[in-house]
Amino acid sequence: MCSLYSLTRPQSEIGKVLSVELDDTGNLPPLPGIFPNTSAPVIRMRDGARALSMMRWGMPSPAFVLRGRKVDPGITNVRNTASPHWRRWLSPEHRRLVPFTGFSENEKAADGLHPPVWFALTKDRPR
C-alpha cells in the first residue's frame, strides 16, 4: 500500500461491516487523508473481542536503517516478512485490520510531478 489512504464511511458502518464489538474511538470524523506517523482507526483483538481503536501508523525501522541517525524515521510498509526484524510482530496478537475507503499511489506525470491517483471499490472518489 501507499503512504496515503482515506476512511470516509460512517463509524457505525465500519463497526457493522467489520463485526466490531468494542469501540474506543469516540466520535470518529471522516478522515480524507491519513498519512504515516498519524493516528488512525484499526481493529484489533482485545479480551477476545474485536475492538476499534486509534493507533499510530508506522513501525520501528530495522537496525541498519538507524546507523548514523538520531531519529528513527519509521517504516510504513513491510516488504520482507522473512527478515528477522519483523518476526516479533508477525504473530496473530500483533495483527491489525485497517479499514479504508480508498488509497492513493503517486503516478509520474509528463511534467515530472507525482500527483496522487486514488483507488477505491466504488466509482465515487473516496476523498
Short mmCIF file of C-alpha atoms in Angstrom, two decimals:
data_model
loop_
_atom_site.label_atom_id
_atom_site.label_comp_id
_atom_site.label_asym_id
_atom_site.label_seq_id
_atom_site.Cartn_x
_atom_site.Cartn_y
_atom_site.Cartn_z
CA MET A 1 0.00 0.00 0.00
CA CYS A 2 0.95 3.62 -0.30
CA SER A 3 1.61 6.34 2.22
CA LEU A 4 -1.81 7.96 1.94
CA TYR A 5 -5.26 6.48 2.44
CA SER A 6 -8.73 7.60 3.44
CA LEU A 7 -11.60 6.42 5.61
CA THR A 8 -14.77 8.37 4.96
CA ARG A 9 -17.58 5.90 5.71
CA PRO A 10 -19.65 6.36 8.89
CA GLN A 11 -18.31 4.86 12.10
CA SER A 12 -21.47 2.78 12.54
CA GLU A 13 -20.98 1.23 9.10
CA ILE A 14 -17.36 0.34 9.86
CA GLY A 15 -18.46 -1.38 13.05
CA LYS A 16 -21.23 -3.33 11.35
CA VAL A 17 -19.28 -4.45 8.26
CA LEU A 18 -16.20 -5.48 10.27
CA SER A 19 -18.03 -7.01 13.26
CA VAL A 20 -16.64 -4.55 15.81
CA GLU A 21 -17.75 -5.34 19.37
CA LEU A 22 -15.88 -2.59 21.28
CA ASP A 23 -15.29 0.98 20.12
CA ASP A 24 -12.60 3.12 21.76
CA THR A 25 -12.52 5.85 19.11
CA GLY A 26 -15.18 8.22 20.44
CA ASN A 27 -16.83 10.34 17.74
CA LEU A 28 -14.84 9.41 14.64
CA PRO A 29 -14.97 12.06 11.88
CA PRO A 30 -14.41 11.28 8.18
CA LEU A 31 -10.65 11.01 7.55
CA PRO A 32 -9.95 12.01 3.92
CA GLY A 33 -6.16 11.99 4.35
CA ILE A 34 -4.37 9.51 6.62
CA PHE A 35 -0.57 9.75 6.46
CA PRO A 36 2.28 7.83 8.14
CA ASN A 37 3.01 8.73 11.76
CA THR A 38 -0.58 9.89 12.36
CA SER A 39 -3.31 8.17 14.36
CA ALA A 40 -5.99 6.22 12.54
CA PRO A 41 -8.60 3.62 13.47
CA VAL A 42 -7.70 -0.07 13.35
CA ILE A 43 -9.44 -3.21 14.51
CA ARG A 44 -7.54 -5.33 16.99
CA MET A 45 -8.41 -8.17 19.30
CA ARG A 46 -8.86 -7.14 22.94
CA ASP A 47 -10.02 -9.62 25.57
CA GLY A 48 -11.32 -11.91 22.82
CA ALA A 49 -13.40 -9.20 21.11
CA ARG A 50 -12.86 -7.06 18.02
CA ALA A 51 -12.12 -3.51 19.15
CA LEU A 52 -11.97 -0.36 17.02
CA SER A 53 -9.05 1.67 18.41
CA MET A 54 -6.83 4.54 17.33
CA MET A 55 -3.19 3.66 16.67
CA ARG A 56 -0.22 5.47 15.14
CA TRP A 57 0.64 4.34 11.61
CA GLY A 58 4.21 3.06 11.47
CA MET A 59 6.71 0.54 12.78
CA PRO A 60 10.27 0.90 14.11
CA SER A 61 12.99 0.83 11.49
CA PRO A 62 15.45 -2.08 11.22
CA ALA A 63 18.84 -1.54 12.88
CA PHE A 64 20.70 -1.00 9.58
CA VAL A 65 18.43 1.98 8.78
CA LEU A 66 19.26 3.63 12.11
CA ARG A 67 23.05 3.68 11.66
CA GLY A 68 24.23 7.27 11.90
CA ARG A 69 20.75 8.66 12.63
CA LYS A 70 19.50 10.26 15.82
CA VAL A 71 15.82 9.86 14.95
CA ASP A 72 14.04 6.72 13.76
CA PRO A 73 12.22 7.60 10.50
CA GLY A 74 9.96 4.56 10.89
CA ILE A 75 8.63 2.10 8.34
CA THR A 76 5.12 2.10 6.88
CA ASN A 77 5.28 -0.94 4.58
CA VAL A 78 6.60 -4.39 5.46
CA ARG A 79 8.07 -5.82 2.28
CA ASN A 80 10.12 -8.77 3.54
CA THR A 81 8.34 -10.84 6.19
CA ALA A 82 11.29 -13.27 6.20
CA SER A 83 13.52 -10.57 7.72
CA PRO A 84 14.43 -11.26 11.37
CA HIS A 85 13.44 -7.66 12.17
CA TRP A 86 9.72 -8.44 11.69
CA ARG A 87 9.50 -11.82 13.47
CA ARG A 88 8.34 -10.39 16.78
CA TRP A 89 5.36 -8.64 15.13
CA LEU A 90 4.15 -11.40 12.79
CA SER A 91 2.25 -13.42 15.40
CA PRO A 92 -1.57 -13.14 15.48
CA GLU A 93 -1.70 -11.00 18.64
CA HIS A 94 0.08 -8.18 16.76
CA ARG A 95 -2.10 -8.24 13.65
CA ARG A 96 -4.46 -5.37 12.86
CA LEU A 97 -7.28 -4.86 10.38
CA VAL A 98 -7.06 -1.41 8.80
CA PRO A 99 -10.39 -0.12 7.46
CA PHE A 100 -10.17 2.21 4.48
CA THR A 101 -12.35 3.53 1.69
CA GLY A 102 -9.54 4.34 -0.72
CA PHE A 103 -5.81 4.66 -1.11
CA SER A 104 -3.54 6.58 -3.44
CA GLU A 105 -0.35 5.93 -5.32
CA ASN A 106 1.67 8.63 -6.99
CA GLU A 107 1.98 8.47 -10.75
CA LYS A 108 4.77 10.11 -12.69
CA ALA A 109 3.31 12.81 -14.89
CA ALA A 110 4.90 14.09 -18.11
CA ASP A 111 5.84 17.34 -16.35
CA GLY A 112 7.88 15.40 -13.74
CA LEU A 113 5.37 15.92 -10.94
CA HIS A 114 3.94 12.99 -8.99
CA PRO A 115 0.20 13.62 -8.46
CA PRO A 116 -1.79 11.11 -6.39
CA VAL A 117 -4.10 8.66 -8.16
CA TRP A 118 -6.92 7.36 -5.94
CA PHE A 119 -8.17 3.76 -5.94
CA ALA A 120 -11.46 2.60 -4.42
CA LEU A 121 -14.03 -0.19 -4.80
CA THR A 122 -16.77 2.25 -5.74
CA LYS A 123 -16.86 4.79 -8.54
CA ASP A 124 -17.27 7.78 -6.23
CA ARG A 125 -13.91 9.10 -5.11
CA PRO A 126 -13.14 8.21 -1.51
CA ARG A 127 -11.93 11.65 -0.56
#
